[in-house]
Amino acid sequence: MIRYLSINLSDRKDRVILFFSSIGGVIGTGLFLGTGSALMNGGPLGLLLGYIFIGSICYCVMVSQVYIARLPVAGGHIKLAERFVDPAFSFALGWNLWYNWTVTLPAELSAAATIMNFWHPGVNNAVWITMCLVVAVGINMSGVGVYGETEFMFASIKVVTIVGLIILGIVLDLGGGPNHDRIGFRYWKDPGPFVQFHGISGMTGRFLGWSRVVTQAAFAYVGSEVVAMAAAEAKNPRRNLPKAIRRVYIRLLLFYIGGVFIIGLLVPSNNPLLNVNSNNASASPFVIAINQAGIKGLPAVINAALLTSAWSAASSDLYIASRGLYGLAASGNAPKVFLRTSRSGLPYVAVATCASFSLLSYMAVNTSSGMVFTWFSSMCATAGLTTWFGIGIIYLRFRKGFLAQGHKMIELPYSSRLQPFAAWWAVGASFMTLLFSAWEVFLRDSWSTATFMTNYLPMMLFPVLYGVAKILKPAPLVKPSEMDFHSGIAEIEAITHADVRPRNIVEAFWMWLM
């Protein structure tokens, strides 16, 4: 369904692009900007625990995509849902994927406007949104070649930026900044490791704060599952996909967990600039820490890097959403008009349709760009959690049928000792996170229609889509004994080959990392 990079490259370059699309592709404004409000709501320990919790779900989702390693077909889990669950589940999951990436686009454009306010706070947000939208649409209309090269460049910038910020954060925490202030764990003691959400005392207040961290963390992590779909269409997928899955812990531990741990050390949770609704790009906790340390000029450089991150994410969101819509049309789940392409194969109707939804970001003209970013990031987070829930269900169905037909899990290109418990954790934890994503609105005098809709709409939408598909295209659940584990295997095995041996130690390390 998704031609993520449509690559005709050498195996080494293939792994490089997969690595940077997996490591850099999902590092975006959720980590760079959204962590500010997460720290404000949960405190340093609440922030860290929230990211560890969502990181555990993300890892379980990745190791649950083993069925794509056996059958790396275009469309990944969306297509394989037809084989292992039923067509209605594939329909609902496909439209949820499209919705997920479509609403993420205005979230990233709103984030870009917030970042631009760092330099020009008095300029109307519509100017910055239009500028970034033109960049995203221009890249997508230029074809997959331009998209692949620009995404590789943007992802490289993001990887270098986050690594540099983590190293700088360690230096600043140990007193290596211009002010020589050794921070240590000062802010874990005062104002404290947790935040009492909206002043609510006791465990309830801390849990509410932590739950807001979890929702924001989900927005930061969502997108990791696309890597498996991209790897399914790369060269030698039987070998490269398991490697992409095994290396996911690098992103989880180093960039996400390491990044938020450093943020919790450098910035107190009661700093007013953490509020993204302040319309100030200094809401990025990294920028706040650099300003506090007295480093001149560097905040502007960091914000420039964050802006390229927003551009990258917006371009990627539009690409995935448009190819998802094209794939839905190709499978008969969307109008055929979305199958129209240019002579070069560009699905221009799908791209234009998905780009039109980015106009929702102009809500930031009359409302705080930070508030609009929060709304859309919550919608994306809950849609992403719904996708993770679906991936866990597909794995459990796949496993049941695979064993029922006399196969053994050791036959798979990749297996985890954590299964099937990892899949059950992905299903249960994703569902519970969705259920409690905005339960503070049910407290006395705390109702917010915007918060309720942005958090619970995708959760309500999925069963509706499944029910509609069941009515329009009635089909029973696929029986384990009738599941298809063989179609397409011959073609996959024909392109599977051993890796090229490294020529030296440096190349061996690089190939291991890739």
Coordinates of C-alpha atoms in Angstrom, one line a residue, residues 245-482:
I245 CA 13.6 -4.5 14.3
R246 CA 16.6 -5.5 16.4
R247 CA 18.1 -2.1 16.2
V248 CA 15.0 -0.3 17.4
Y249 CA 16.3 -0.3 21.0
I250 CA 19.0 2.2 19.9
R251 CA 16.3 4.8 19.2
L252 CA 14.3 3.9 22.2
L253 CA 17.1 4.0 24.8
L254 CA 19.5 6.6 23.3
F255 CA 17.3 9.2 21.7
Y256 CA 14.0 9.0 23.5
I257 CA 14.8 7.7 27.0
G258 CA 18.2 9.4 27.1
G259 CA 16.7 12.7 25.7
V260 CA 13.9 13.0 28.2
F261 CA 16.2 12.0 31.1
I262 CA 18.5 14.9 30.2
I263 CA 15.6 17.3 29.8
G264 CA 14.3 16.4 33.3
L265 CA 17.8 17.3 34.7
L266 CA 18.2 20.6 33.0
V267 CA 14.8 22.4 33.3
P268 CA 12.5 22.7 36.3
S269 CA 8.9 21.5 35.7
N270 CA 7.5 24.9 36.9
N271 CA 9.3 27.0 34.3
P272 CA 6.6 29.0 32.6
L273 CA 8.3 28.8 29.2
L274 CA 7.5 25.0 29.1
N275 CA 3.9 25.9 28.2
V276 CA 3.6 25.6 24.4
N277 CA 0.6 27.8 24.5
S278 CA 2.9 30.7 25.3
N279 CA 3.5 31.1 21.5
N280 CA 7.3 31.1 22.2
A281 CA 9.7 28.6 20.6
S282 CA 11.6 28.6 23.8
A283 CA 9.0 26.1 24.9
S284 CA 11.5 23.6 23.6
P285 CA 13.2 22.5 26.9
F286 CA 16.5 22.2 25.1
V287 CA 16.4 25.9 24.1
I288 CA 15.4 26.8 27.7
A289 CA 18.4 24.9 29.1
I290 CA 20.8 26.6 26.7
N291 CA 19.4 30.0 27.5
Q292 CA 19.7 29.3 31.2
A293 CA 23.3 28.3 30.8
G294 CA 24.1 31.6 29.1
I295 CA 25.2 30.3 25.7
K296 CA 24.7 33.0 23.1
G297 CA 23.7 32.3 19.6
L298 CA 23.1 28.6 20.0
P299 CA 19.4 28.8 20.7
A300 CA 18.8 30.2 17.2
V301 CA 20.9 27.4 15.6
I302 CA 18.8 24.8 17.6
N303 CA 15.6 26.4 16.5
A304 CA 16.7 26.3 12.9
A305 CA 17.4 22.6 13.3
L306 CA 13.9 22.1 14.9
L307 CA 12.4 23.9 11.9
T308 CA 13.9 21.5 9.5
S309 CA 12.5 18.7 11.8
A310 CA 9.0 20.2 11.3
W311 CA 9.6 20.5 7.5
S312 CA 10.8 16.8 7.4
A313 CA 7.8 15.6 9.5
A314 CA 5.3 17.5 7.4
S315 CA 6.7 16.2 4.2
S316 CA 6.8 12.6 5.5
D317 CA 3.3 12.9 6.8
L318 CA 1.9 14.0 3.5
Y319 CA 3.8 11.3 1.7
I320 CA 2.6 8.5 3.9
A321 CA -1.0 9.8 4.0
S322 CA -1.2 10.2 0.2
R323 CA 0.3 6.7 -0.5
G324 CA -2.1 5.3 2.1
L325 CA -5.1 6.9 0.4
Y326 CA -3.8 5.5 -3.0
G327 CA -3.4 2.1 -1.4
L328 CA -7.0 2.2 0.0
A329 CA -8.3 3.0 -3.5
A330 CA -6.2 0.2 -5.1
S331 CA -7.7 -2.3 -2.7
G332 CA -11.2 -1.1 -3.3
N333 CA -11.7 0.6 0.0
A334 CA -11.7 4.2 -1.4
P335 CA -13.0 5.9 -4.6
K336 CA -11.0 5.0 -7.7
V337 CA -10.3 8.7 -8.4
F338 CA -7.4 8.5 -6.0
L339 CA -5.7 6.0 -8.3
R340 CA -5.0 8.7 -10.9
T341 CA -1.3 9.3 -11.4
S342 CA 1.0 11.4 -13.5
R343 CA 3.2 9.9 -16.2
S344 CA 6.0 9.5 -13.7
G345 CA 3.7 7.6 -11.3
L346 CA 2.9 10.4 -8.8
P347 CA -0.6 10.0 -7.3
Y348 CA -1.3 13.7 -7.6
V349 CA -5.0 13.4 -6.7
A350 CA -4.2 11.6 -3.4
V351 CA -1.4 14.1 -2.6
A352 CA -3.7 17.1 -3.3
T353 CA -6.6 15.7 -1.3
C354 CA -4.4 15.0 1.7
A355 CA -2.7 18.4 1.5
S356 CA -6.1 20.1 1.6
F357 CA -6.5 18.8 5.2
S358 CA -3.4 20.8 6.2
L359 CA -5.6 23.9 5.9
L360 CA -6.9 22.9 9.4
S361 CA -3.5 24.2 10.7
Y362 CA -4.8 27.8 9.9
M363 CA -6.8 27.4 13.1
A364 CA -3.6 28.8 14.7
V365 CA -4.3 32.2 13.1
N366 CA -7.0 33.0 15.8
T367 CA -5.8 30.5 18.4
S368 CA -2.4 29.8 19.9
S369 CA -0.2 27.7 17.6
G370 CA 0.9 25.8 20.6
M371 CA -2.8 25.0 21.5
V372 CA -3.5 23.8 17.9
F373 CA -0.3 21.7 18.0
T374 CA -1.6 20.1 21.3
W375 CA -5.0 19.3 19.8
F376 CA -3.6 17.6 16.6
S377 CA -0.8 15.8 18.4
S378 CA -3.4 14.3 20.8
M379 CA -5.4 13.1 17.8
C380 CA -2.3 11.6 16.2
A381 CA -1.3 9.9 19.4
T382 CA -4.6 8.2 19.9
A383 CA -4.8 7.1 16.2
G384 CA -1.3 5.7 16.5
L385 CA -2.1 3.8 19.6
T386 CA -5.1 2.3 17.8
T387 CA -2.7 1.2 15.0
W388 CA -0.5 -0.4 17.6
F389 CA -3.5 -2.2 19.1
G390 CA -4.3 -3.5 15.6
I391 CA -0.8 -4.8 15.0
G392 CA -0.9 -6.7 18.3
I393 CA -4.2 -8.3 17.2
I394 CA -2.7 -9.3 13.8
Y395 CA 0.3 -10.9 15.4
L396 CA -1.8 -13.0 17.8
R397 CA -4.0 -14.2 14.9
F398 CA -0.9 -14.9 12.8
R399 CA 0.7 -16.9 15.6
K400 CA -2.5 -18.9 16.2
G401 CA -2.8 -19.8 12.5
F402 CA 0.9 -20.5 12.0
L403 CA 1.0 -23.0 14.9
A404 CA -2.3 -24.5 13.9
Q405 CA -1.0 -25.4 10.5
G406 CA 2.0 -27.3 12.0
H407 CA 4.6 -24.6 11.7
K408 CA 7.1 -23.6 14.5
M409 CA 8.0 -20.1 15.4
I410 CA 11.7 -20.9 14.9
E411 CA 11.0 -21.1 11.2
L412 CA 10.5 -17.3 11.0
P413 CA 13.3 -15.0 10.0
Y414 CA 13.0 -13.2 13.3
S415 CA 11.5 -14.3 16.6
S416 CA 11.5 -13.0 20.2
R417 CA 11.5 -14.8 23.5
L418 CA 9.0 -12.2 24.7
Q419 CA 6.2 -13.5 22.5
P420 CA 3.3 -13.9 22.7
F421 CA 3.4 -11.8 25.9
A422 CA 4.8 -8.8 24.0
A423 CA 1.8 -8.8 21.7
W424 CA -0.6 -9.1 24.6
W425 CA 1.2 -6.2 26.3
A426 CA 0.9 -4.1 23.1
V427 CA -2.8 -4.8 22.8
G428 CA -3.7 -4.3 26.5
A429 CA -1.4 -1.4 27.3
S430 CA -2.5 0.4 24.1
F431 CA -6.1 0.0 24.9
M432 CA -5.7 1.1 28.5
T433 CA -3.7 4.2 27.4
L434 CA -6.5 5.1 25.0
L435 CA -9.1 4.6 27.7
F436 CA -7.3 6.9 30.2
S437 CA -5.8 9.4 27.7
A438 CA -8.1 12.2 28.8
W439 CA -9.9 11.0 31.8
E440 CA -9.3 14.3 33.6
V441 CA -12.2 15.8 31.7
F442 CA -14.6 13.6 33.8
L443 CA -13.4 15.3 37.0
R444 CA -15.7 17.9 38.6
D445 CA -15.5 21.3 36.8
S446 CA -12.9 20.0 34.4
W447 CA -14.9 19.2 31.2
S448 CA -13.2 20.2 27.9
T449 CA -14.9 19.4 24.7
A450 CA -11.7 19.9 22.7
T451 CA -9.7 17.6 24.9
F452 CA -12.4 14.9 24.9
M453 CA -12.8 15.0 21.1
T454 CA -9.1 15.1 20.2
N455 CA -8.3 12.1 22.5
Y456 CA -11.3 9.9 22.1
L457 CA -12.5 10.5 18.5
P458 CA -10.0 8.0 16.9
M459 CA -10.9 5.4 19.6
M460 CA -14.6 5.7 18.7
L461 CA -13.9 5.9 15.0
F462 CA -12.2 2.6 14.7
P463 CA -15.1 0.3 15.8
V464 CA -17.4 2.4 13.6
L465 CA -15.2 1.8 10.6
Y466 CA -15.0 -1.9 11.4
G467 CA -18.8 -2.1 11.7
V468 CA -19.5 -0.3 8.5
A469 CA -17.0 -2.5 6.6
K470 CA -18.7 -5.6 8.1
I471 CA -22.0 -4.4 6.8
L472 CA -20.8 -3.4 3.3
K473 CA -18.5 -6.4 2.8
P474 CA -19.7 -9.1 5.1
A475 CA -17.0 -11.8 5.6
P476 CA -16.3 -14.0 8.6
L477 CA -13.0 -14.1 10.5
V478 CA -10.3 -16.1 8.7
K479 CA -10.0 -19.5 10.3
P480 CA -6.6 -20.4 11.6
S481 CA -6.5 -23.5 9.4
E482 CA -7.3 -21.4 6.3

